[in-house]
XYZ file of C-alpha atoms in Angstrom:
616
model
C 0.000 0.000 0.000
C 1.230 3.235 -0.910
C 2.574 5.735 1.397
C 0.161 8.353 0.304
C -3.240 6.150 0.342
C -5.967 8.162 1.919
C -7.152 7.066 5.071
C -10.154 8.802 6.399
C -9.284 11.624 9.265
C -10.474 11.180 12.794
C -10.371 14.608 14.318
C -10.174 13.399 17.497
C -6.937 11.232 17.014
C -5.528 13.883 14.977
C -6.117 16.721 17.939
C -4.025 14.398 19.919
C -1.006 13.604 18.037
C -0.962 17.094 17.184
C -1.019 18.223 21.014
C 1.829 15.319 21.825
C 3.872 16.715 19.199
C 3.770 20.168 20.487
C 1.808 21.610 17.419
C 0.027 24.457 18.593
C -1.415 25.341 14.898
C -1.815 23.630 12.314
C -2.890 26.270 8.826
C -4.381 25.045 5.582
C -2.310 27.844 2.777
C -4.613 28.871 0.876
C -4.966 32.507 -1.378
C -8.698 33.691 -1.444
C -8.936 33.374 -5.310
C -8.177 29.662 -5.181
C -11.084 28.659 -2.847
C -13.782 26.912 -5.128
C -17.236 27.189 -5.845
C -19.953 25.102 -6.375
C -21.404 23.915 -10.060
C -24.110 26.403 -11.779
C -22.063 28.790 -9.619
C -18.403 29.474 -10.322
C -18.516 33.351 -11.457
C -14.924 32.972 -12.660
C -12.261 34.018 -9.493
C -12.796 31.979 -5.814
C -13.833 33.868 -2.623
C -14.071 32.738 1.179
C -17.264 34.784 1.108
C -19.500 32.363 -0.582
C -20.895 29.290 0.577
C -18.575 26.864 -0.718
C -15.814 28.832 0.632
C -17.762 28.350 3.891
C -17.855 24.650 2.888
C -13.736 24.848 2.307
C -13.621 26.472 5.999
C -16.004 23.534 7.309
C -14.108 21.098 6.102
C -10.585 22.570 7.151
C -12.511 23.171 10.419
C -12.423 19.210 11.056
C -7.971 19.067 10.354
C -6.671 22.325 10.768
C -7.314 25.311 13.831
C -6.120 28.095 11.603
C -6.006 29.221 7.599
C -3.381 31.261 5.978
C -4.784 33.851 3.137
C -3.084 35.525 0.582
C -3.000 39.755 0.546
C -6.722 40.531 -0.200
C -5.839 44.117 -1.226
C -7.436 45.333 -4.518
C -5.716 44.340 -7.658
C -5.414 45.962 -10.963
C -7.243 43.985 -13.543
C -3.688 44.180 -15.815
C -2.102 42.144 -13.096
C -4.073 39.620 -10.930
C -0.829 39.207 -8.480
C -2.316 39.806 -4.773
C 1.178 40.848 -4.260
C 0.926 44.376 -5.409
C -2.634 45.038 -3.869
C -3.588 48.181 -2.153
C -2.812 48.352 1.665
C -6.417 49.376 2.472
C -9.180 48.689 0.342
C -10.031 44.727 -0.162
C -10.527 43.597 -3.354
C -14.181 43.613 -5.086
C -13.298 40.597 -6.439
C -14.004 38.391 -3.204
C -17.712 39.840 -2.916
C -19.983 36.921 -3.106
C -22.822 38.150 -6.114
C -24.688 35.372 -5.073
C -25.396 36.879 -1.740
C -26.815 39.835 -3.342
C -29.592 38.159 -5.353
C -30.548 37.186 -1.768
C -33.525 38.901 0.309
C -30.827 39.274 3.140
C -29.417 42.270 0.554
C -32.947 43.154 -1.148
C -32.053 41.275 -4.112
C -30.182 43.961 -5.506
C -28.350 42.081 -8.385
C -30.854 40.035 -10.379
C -30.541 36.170 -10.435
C -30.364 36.827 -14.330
C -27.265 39.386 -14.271
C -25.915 36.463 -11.795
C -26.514 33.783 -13.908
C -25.481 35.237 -16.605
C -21.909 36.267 -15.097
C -21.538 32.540 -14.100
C -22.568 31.547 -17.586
C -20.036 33.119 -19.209
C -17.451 32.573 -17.662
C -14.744 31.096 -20.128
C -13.046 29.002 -17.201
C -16.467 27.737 -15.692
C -15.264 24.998 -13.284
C -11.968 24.383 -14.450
C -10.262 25.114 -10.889
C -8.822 28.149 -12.794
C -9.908 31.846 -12.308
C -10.709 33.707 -15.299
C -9.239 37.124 -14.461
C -9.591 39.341 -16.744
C -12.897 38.079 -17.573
C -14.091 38.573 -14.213
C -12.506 41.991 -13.612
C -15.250 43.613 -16.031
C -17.742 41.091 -15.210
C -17.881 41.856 -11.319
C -17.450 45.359 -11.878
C -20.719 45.647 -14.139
C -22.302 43.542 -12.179
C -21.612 45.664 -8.665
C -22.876 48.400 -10.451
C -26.337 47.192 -11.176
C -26.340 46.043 -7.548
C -25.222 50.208 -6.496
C -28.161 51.413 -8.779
C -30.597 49.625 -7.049
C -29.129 49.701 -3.296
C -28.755 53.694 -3.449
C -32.663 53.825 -4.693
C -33.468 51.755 -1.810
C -33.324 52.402 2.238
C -31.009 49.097 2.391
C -28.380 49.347 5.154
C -28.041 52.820 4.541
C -27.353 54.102 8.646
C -24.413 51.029 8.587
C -23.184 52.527 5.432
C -23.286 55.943 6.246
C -21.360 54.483 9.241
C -18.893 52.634 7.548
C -17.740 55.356 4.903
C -17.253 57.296 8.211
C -15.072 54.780 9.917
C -12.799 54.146 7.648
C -12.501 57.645 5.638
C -9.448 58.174 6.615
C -7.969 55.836 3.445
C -11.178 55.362 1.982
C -11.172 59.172 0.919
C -8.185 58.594 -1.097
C -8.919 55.199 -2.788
C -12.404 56.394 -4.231
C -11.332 60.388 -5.059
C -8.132 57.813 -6.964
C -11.096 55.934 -9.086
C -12.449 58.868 -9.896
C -9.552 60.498 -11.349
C -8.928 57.337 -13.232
C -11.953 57.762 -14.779
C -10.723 61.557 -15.592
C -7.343 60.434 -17.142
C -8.620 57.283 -18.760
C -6.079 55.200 -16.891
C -5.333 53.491 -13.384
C -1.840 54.345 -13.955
C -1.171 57.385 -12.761
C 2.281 58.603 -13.544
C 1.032 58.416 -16.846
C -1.652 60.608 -16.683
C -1.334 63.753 -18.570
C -2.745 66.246 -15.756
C 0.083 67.259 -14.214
C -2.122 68.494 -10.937
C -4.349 65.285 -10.614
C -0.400 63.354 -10.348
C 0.328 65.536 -7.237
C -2.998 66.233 -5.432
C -2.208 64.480 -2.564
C 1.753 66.263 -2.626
C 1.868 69.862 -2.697
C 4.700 71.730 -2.442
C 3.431 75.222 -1.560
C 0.406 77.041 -0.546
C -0.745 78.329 -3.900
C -0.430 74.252 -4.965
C -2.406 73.351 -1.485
C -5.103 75.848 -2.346
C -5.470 74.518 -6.155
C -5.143 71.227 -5.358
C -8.024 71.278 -2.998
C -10.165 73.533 -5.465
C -9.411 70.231 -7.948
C -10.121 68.201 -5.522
C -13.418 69.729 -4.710
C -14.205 69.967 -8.607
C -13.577 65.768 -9.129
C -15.776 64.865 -5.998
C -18.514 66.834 -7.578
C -17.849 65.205 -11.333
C -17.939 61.859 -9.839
C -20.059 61.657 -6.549
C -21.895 58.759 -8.056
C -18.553 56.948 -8.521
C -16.949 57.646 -5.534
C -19.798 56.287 -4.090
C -20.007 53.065 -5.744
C -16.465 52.609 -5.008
C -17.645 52.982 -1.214
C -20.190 51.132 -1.551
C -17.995 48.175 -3.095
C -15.511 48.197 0.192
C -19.062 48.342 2.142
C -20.304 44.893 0.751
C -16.959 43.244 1.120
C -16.520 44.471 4.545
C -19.816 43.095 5.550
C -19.548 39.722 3.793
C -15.782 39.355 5.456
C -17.301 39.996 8.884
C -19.816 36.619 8.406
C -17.223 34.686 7.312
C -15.034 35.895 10.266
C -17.826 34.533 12.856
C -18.899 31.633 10.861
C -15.282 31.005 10.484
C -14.270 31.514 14.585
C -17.733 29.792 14.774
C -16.187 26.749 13.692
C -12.714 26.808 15.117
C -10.363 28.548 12.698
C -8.346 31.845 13.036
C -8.204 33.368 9.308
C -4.540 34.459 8.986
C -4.333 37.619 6.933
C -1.140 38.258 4.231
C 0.191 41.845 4.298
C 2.803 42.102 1.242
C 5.999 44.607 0.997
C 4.370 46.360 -1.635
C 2.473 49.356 -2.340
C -0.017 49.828 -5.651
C 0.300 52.738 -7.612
C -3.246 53.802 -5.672
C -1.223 53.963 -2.424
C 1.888 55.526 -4.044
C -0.347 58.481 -5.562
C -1.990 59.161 -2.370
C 0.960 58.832 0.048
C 3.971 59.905 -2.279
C 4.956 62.805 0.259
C 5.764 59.715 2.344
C 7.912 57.493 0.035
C 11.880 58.120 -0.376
C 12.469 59.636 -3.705
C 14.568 58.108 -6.394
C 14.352 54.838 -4.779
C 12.740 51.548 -4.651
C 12.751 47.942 -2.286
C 14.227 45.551 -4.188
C 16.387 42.135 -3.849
C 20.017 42.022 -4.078
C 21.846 39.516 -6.224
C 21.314 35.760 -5.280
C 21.433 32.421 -6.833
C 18.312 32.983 -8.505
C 18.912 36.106 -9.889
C 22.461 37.583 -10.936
C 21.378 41.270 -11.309
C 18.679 40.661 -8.195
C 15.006 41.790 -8.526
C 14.103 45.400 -9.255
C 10.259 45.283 -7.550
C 9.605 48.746 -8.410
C 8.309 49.283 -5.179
C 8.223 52.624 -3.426
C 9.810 53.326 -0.156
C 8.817 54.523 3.255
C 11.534 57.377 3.622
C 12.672 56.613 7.005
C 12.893 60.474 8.293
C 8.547 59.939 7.670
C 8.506 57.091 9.680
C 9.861 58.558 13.204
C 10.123 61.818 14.175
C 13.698 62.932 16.030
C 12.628 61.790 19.342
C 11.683 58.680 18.277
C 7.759 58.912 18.178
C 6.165 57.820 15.083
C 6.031 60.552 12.049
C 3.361 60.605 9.543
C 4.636 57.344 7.898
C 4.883 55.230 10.980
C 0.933 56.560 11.995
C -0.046 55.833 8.720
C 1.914 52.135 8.556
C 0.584 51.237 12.452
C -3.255 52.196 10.557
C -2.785 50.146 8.369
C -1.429 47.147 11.131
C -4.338 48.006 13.149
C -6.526 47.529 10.544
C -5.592 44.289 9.559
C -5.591 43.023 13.223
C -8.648 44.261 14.327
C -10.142 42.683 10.748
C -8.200 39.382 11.384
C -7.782 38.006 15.287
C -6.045 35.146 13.730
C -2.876 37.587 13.264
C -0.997 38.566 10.028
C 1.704 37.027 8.114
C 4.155 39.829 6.995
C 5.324 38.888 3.837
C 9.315 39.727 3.267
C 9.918 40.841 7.123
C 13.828 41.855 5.553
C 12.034 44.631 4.027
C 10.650 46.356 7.523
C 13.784 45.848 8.975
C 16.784 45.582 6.838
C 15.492 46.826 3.547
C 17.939 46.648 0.218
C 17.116 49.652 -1.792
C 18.240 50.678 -5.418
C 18.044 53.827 -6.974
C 15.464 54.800 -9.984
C 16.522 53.755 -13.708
C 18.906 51.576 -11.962
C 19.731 48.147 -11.453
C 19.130 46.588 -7.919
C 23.426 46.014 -8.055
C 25.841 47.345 -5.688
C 27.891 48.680 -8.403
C 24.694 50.477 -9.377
C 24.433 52.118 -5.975
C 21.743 50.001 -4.585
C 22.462 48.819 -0.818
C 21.109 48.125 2.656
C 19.162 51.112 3.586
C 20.060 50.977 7.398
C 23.328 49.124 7.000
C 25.385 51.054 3.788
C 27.361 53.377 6.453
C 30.248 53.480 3.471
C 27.486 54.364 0.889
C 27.628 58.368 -0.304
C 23.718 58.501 -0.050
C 22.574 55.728 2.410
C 25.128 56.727 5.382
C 22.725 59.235 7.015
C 20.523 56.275 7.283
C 23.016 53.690 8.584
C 22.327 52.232 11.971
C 26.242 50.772 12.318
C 29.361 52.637 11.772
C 32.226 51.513 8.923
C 34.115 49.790 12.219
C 30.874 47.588 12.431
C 31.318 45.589 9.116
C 33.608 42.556 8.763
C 34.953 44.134 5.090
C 36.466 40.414 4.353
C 33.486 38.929 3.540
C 33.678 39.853 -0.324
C 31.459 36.444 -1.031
C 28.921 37.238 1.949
C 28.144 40.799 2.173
C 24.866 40.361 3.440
C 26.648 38.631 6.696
C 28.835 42.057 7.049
C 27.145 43.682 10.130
C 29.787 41.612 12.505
C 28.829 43.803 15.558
C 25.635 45.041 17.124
C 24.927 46.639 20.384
C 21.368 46.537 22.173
C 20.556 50.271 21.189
C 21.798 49.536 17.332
C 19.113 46.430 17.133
C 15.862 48.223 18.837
C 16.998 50.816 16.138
C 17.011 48.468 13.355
C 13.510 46.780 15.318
C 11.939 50.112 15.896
C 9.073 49.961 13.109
C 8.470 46.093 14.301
C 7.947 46.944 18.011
C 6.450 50.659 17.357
C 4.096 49.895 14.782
C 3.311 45.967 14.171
C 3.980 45.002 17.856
C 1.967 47.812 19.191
C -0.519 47.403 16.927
C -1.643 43.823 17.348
C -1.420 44.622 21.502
C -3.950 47.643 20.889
C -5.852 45.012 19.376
C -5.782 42.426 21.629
C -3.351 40.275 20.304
C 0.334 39.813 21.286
C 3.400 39.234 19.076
C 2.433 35.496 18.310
C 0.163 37.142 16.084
C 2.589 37.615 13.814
C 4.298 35.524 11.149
C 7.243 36.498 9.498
C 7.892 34.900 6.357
C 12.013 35.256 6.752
C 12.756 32.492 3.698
C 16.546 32.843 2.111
C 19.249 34.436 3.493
C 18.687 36.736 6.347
C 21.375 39.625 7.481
C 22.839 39.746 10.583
C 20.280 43.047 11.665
C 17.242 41.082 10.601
C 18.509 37.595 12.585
C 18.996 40.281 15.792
C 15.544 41.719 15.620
C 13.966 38.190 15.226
C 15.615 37.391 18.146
C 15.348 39.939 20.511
C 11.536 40.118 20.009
C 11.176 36.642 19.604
C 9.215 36.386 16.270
C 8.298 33.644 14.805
C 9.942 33.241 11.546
C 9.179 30.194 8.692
C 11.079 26.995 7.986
C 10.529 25.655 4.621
C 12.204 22.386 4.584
C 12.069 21.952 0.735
C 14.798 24.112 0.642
C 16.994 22.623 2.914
C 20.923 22.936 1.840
C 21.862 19.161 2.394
C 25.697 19.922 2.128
C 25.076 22.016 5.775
C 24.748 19.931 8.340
C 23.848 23.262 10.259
C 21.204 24.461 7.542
C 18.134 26.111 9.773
C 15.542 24.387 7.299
C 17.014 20.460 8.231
C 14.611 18.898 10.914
C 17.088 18.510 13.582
C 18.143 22.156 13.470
C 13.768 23.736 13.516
C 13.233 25.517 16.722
C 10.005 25.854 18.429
C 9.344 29.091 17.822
C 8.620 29.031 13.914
C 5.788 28.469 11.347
C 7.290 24.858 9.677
C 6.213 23.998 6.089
C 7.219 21.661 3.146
C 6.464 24.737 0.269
C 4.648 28.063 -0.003
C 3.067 29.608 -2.939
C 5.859 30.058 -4.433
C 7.332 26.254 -4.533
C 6.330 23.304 -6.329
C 4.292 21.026 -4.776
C 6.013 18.748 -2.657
C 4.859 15.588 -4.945
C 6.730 17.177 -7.874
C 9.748 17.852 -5.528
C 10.099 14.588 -4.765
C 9.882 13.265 -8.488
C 12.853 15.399 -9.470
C 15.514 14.218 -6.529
C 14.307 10.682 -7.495
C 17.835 8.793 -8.874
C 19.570 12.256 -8.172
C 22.574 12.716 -6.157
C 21.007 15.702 -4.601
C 18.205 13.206 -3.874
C 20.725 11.181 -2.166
C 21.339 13.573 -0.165
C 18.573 14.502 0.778
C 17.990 11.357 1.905
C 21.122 11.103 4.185
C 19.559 13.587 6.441
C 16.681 12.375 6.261
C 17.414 9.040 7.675
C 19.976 10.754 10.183
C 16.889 13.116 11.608
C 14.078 10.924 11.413
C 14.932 7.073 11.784
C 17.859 7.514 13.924
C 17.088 4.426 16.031
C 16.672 1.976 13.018
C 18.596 -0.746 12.152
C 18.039 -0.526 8.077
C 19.193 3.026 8.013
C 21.047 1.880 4.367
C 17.740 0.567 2.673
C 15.675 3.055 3.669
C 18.008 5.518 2.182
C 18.101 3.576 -0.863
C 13.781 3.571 -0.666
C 13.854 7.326 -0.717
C 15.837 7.867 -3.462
C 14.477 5.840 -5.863
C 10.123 5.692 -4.154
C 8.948 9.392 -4.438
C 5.597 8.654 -2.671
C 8.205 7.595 0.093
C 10.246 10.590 -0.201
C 7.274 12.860 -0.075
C 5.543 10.809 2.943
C 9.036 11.213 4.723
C 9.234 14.823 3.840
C 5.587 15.628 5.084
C 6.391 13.490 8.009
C 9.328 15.616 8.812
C 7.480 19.152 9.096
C 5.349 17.071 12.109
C 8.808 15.131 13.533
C 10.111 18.409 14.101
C 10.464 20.701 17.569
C 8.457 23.633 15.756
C 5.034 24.126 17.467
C 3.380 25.888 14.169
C 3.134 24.218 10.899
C 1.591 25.259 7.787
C 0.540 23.056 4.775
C -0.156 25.208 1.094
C -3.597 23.576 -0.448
C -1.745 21.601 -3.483
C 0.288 20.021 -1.189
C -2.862 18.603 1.348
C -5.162 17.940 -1.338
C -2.119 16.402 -3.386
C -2.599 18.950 -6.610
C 0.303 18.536 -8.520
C 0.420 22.186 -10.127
C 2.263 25.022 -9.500
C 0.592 28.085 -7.912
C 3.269 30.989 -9.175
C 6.507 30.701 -10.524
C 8.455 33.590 -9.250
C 10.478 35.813 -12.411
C 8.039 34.448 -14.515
C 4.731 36.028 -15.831
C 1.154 34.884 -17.435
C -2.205 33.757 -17.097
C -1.185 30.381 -15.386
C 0.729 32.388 -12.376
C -2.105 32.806 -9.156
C -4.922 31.292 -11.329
C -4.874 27.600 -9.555
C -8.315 27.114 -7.732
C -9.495 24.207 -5.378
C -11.662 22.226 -7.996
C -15.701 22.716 -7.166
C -15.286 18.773 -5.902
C -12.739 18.964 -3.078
C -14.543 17.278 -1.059
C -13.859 14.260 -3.258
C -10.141 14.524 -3.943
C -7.785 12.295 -1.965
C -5.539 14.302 0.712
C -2.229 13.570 2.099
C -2.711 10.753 4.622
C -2.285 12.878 7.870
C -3.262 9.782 10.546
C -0.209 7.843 8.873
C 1.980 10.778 8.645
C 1.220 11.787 12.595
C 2.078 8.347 13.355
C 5.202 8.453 11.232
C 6.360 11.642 13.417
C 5.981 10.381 16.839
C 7.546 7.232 15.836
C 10.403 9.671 14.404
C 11.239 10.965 17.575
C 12.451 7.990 19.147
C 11.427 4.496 21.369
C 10.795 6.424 24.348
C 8.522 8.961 23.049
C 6.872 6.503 21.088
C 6.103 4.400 23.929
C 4.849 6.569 25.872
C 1.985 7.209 23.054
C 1.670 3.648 22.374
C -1.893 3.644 22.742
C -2.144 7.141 20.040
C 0.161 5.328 17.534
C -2.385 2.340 17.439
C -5.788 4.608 17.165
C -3.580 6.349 14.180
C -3.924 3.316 12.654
């Protein structure tokens, strides 16, 4: 019998070996647009909000305590990555339309514009969004449902309420729509009114007093849009909160995604804010030789705290945005790229992201003609011999020099879940590839809890963080992210591989330590990849850390890829959970549970004698 058969779960058993293992969570990955819907139904792009994305949350409810989103900030319909989402409005995309053909919302949207949406739909229930399809459907669709809600005395009081709330960002987003609609484009350094680029930036009074007589004159034009753009985030607000209760309801903490980016709506309105002439970026690395010029803006730091250390306009507006996210999601946040709100590499405009280009560590370039008045270390700080490791060059660091570089995580993201209720475990720091030496501090000093993503384990280093015997407690543990292959197709490639070998070898040292085959075993996992992917799922379980996280292809055994980073296309974030998921055969988590405890030994498995047999 294979490795891999399904065996039905028993939550009960499972709650158990989870809790003797030390697993406090246990999160189901999976990015709003890839939940599934149900047939007659599928409107082209997944949501949590509708009812078989309350029947994905049901069924996770019965495995998992917690699921991990993607961002859910609005996208542009020229680039469906949730990676460059806005940092406060949600995206219209996860409104359920169903819902609004519903009394509950006054039927608002006819069951014909409804069906219709579904009907055409080019991608109808191939477990594949239809993006740009969907962009223009939803939007026409919303629109119909605005016409008749504004005519109507529908939850007007809670949406009076709501536009009040949360004006402070929702001002900007809608008066940005509207002057989209002015210029003809969402892309607003190219528009060609000069004053609609810098409304939200002026530079002197006689600007500030036009600007606001502009501003004034758009509002009027396009009241009705404004509104509807209000009226979107209204819906979507109020369809999240259900699914937040229904979701605590049954047991699981929605983990929310925050990316390193800002869209070009959040650059327009908060441009006084950003560090000109430069942008967050990735140095050089094995995968990329010239490193990765995002193109994102950048918080300039003298915006982010004032001189004595309290938060500038920057840091209120960042700790916002933390607070809103908290407050929205009590299962806690997972900050995507925590490097970049801590030890940020920065390259200048028209520029490669290459030293020899000027691009550097923002707060650790104390050499650097433009960076030094930024540096938190002096020159006598860096180790200058480490040509081939650069970004291991901060040899030295006092207390005062690592709250420094750790000021915008305990000032802002730290005091922002704690306002909410929350504390720091709130938190997840996805810390994946090389760290620096300032970022490894700050994780440790405020004890964050960072990610271990064991498909990427360096075999050759015995010491490698991501090897089982190395995992600490304190970290989220997973096989792959969004941003891997899943773990079946892994294992196909290191099958007959020396690499594969390797991997192996560790294996067999971390996990079957006490066996007396240790030889054939190796030779089964190199050559059986439903053994090397059993053992490999098995390890994320064997090891010390008390969080683990599994991405959706990997549990439900979907061997696609989700995105391929550096690449670009239709297939990149377009993966959905098929409409039958209910039906597909998962990873076998009772024999994989049993596999772990076994891992860690005689004694320990002893002692659990009695949960190793109900495992089955």
């Amino acid at each position: 019998m294979s490795c891999l058969t399904f065996l039905k779960h028993d939550t009960n058993v499972i709650g158990d070996a989870l809790k003797a293992l030390g697993k406090e969570n246990l999160a189901l990955i999976v990015h709003g647009s890839s939940f599934p819907a149900r047939d007659g139904e599928d409107t082209g792009f997944g949501t949590f909000n509708s009812e078989s994305g309350h029947a994905l949350i049901d069924y996770a409810s019965k495995i998992f305590n917690a699921i991990q989103l993607g961002p859910a900030g609005k996208t542009k319909c020229t680039d469906s990555s949730p990676y460059c989402g806005t940092i406060f409005s949600g995206n219209p995309l996860f409104i359920d339309l169903k819902q609004l053909t519903q009394k509950e919302w006054g039927e608002i949207l006819s069951l014909d514009t409804y069906k219709r949406v579904v009907r055409e739909n080019p991608r109808q229930n191939q477990a594949r969004t239809s993006y740009s399809y969907i962009c223009n459907a939803q939007n026409e669709a919303l629109k119909e449902a605005w016409n008749n809600f504004k005519g109507s005395n529908l939850l007007k009081k809670e949406f009076e309420k709501f536009k009040k709330e949360n004006s402070y960002w929702l001002d900007n987003d809608s008066l940005y729509e509207a002057l989209s609609i002015e210029n003809g484009s969402d892309f607003w350094y190219g528009w060609k009114n000069e004053a609609d680029k810098n409304l939200m930036n002026p530079k002197n009074e006689d600007e500030k007093k036009a600007y606001a007589e502009r501003i004034s004159e758009i509002k009027s034009k396009y009241a009705d849009e404004i509104e509807f753009y209000s009226f979107c985030q209204f819906v979507l607000e109020t369809q999240n909160e259900e699914t937040k209760k229904f979701a605590l309801k049954k047991g699981i903490k929605m983990i929310a995604d925050r990316q390193v980016a800002f869209s070009d709506r959040d650059a327009w309105a908060y441009q006084s804010l950003f560090l000109d002439g430069w942008f967050l970026g990735c140095p050089p690395d094995y995968f990329s030789k010239d490193g990765q010029a995002w193109g994102f803006p950048l918080m300039d730091p003298d915006k982010m705290f004032n001189a004595d250390g309290s938060l500038g306009e920057g840091g209120v507006l960042m700790k916002n945005l933390y607070k809103k996210m908290f407050k929205e999601n009590p299962g806690g946040v997972r900050i995507d790229h925590i490097v970049g709100l801590i030890d940020p590499w920065v390259y200048k405009a028209g520029k490669k992201p290459l030293p020899e280009h000027g691009a550097g560590r923002l707060y650790s370039s104390p050499e650097h003609s433009e960076l030094s008045r930024y540096a938190i270390p002096s020159c006598d700080d860096l180790d200058w011999t480490l040509e081939n490791d650069k970004e291991k060059r901060v040899k030295s660091l006092n207390d005062e020099q690592i709250k420094l570089y750790g000021r915008l995580i305990e000032k802002v993201v730290i005091a922002a879940a704690k306002e909410c209720g929350l504390d720091k475990n709130a938190i997840v720091c996805e810390d994946l590839g090389t760290l620096t030496n300032p970022v490894d501090a700050v994780m440790k000093k405020y004890e964050l809890q960072g990610m271990r993503l064991t498909q990427f384990v360096v075999p050759e280093k015995p010491e490698h963080p991501y090897r089982c015997k190395n995992i600490t407690e304190n970290v989220w543990n997973m096989v792959g992210t969004h941003d891997n292959n899943p773990i079946e197709m892994w294992a196909e490639s290191m099958i007959n591989t020396h690499e594969g070998y390797l991997h192996a070898k560790n294996l067999v040292e971390d996990l079957f330590a006490e066996a007396d085959n240790k030889d054939d075993i190796i030779v089964k996992l190199t050559q059986d990849k439903d053994y090397l992917t059993f053992v490999k799922l098995t390890e994320i379980f064997a090891s010390k850390a008390k969080n683990v996280q599994i991405f959706f292809t990997d549990f439900f055994r979907i061997k696609e890829t989700y995105n391929t980073p550096g690449t670009s296309g239709d297939q990149n974030w377009s993966l959905r959970l098929p409409n039958n998921f209910e039906e597909l055969t998962p990873i076998d988590l009772n024999a994989i549970l049993k596999a772990a405890i076994i891992a860690r030994g005689k004694e320990f498995a002893t002692k659990h004698a009695i949960l190793i047999e109900k495992l089955g």
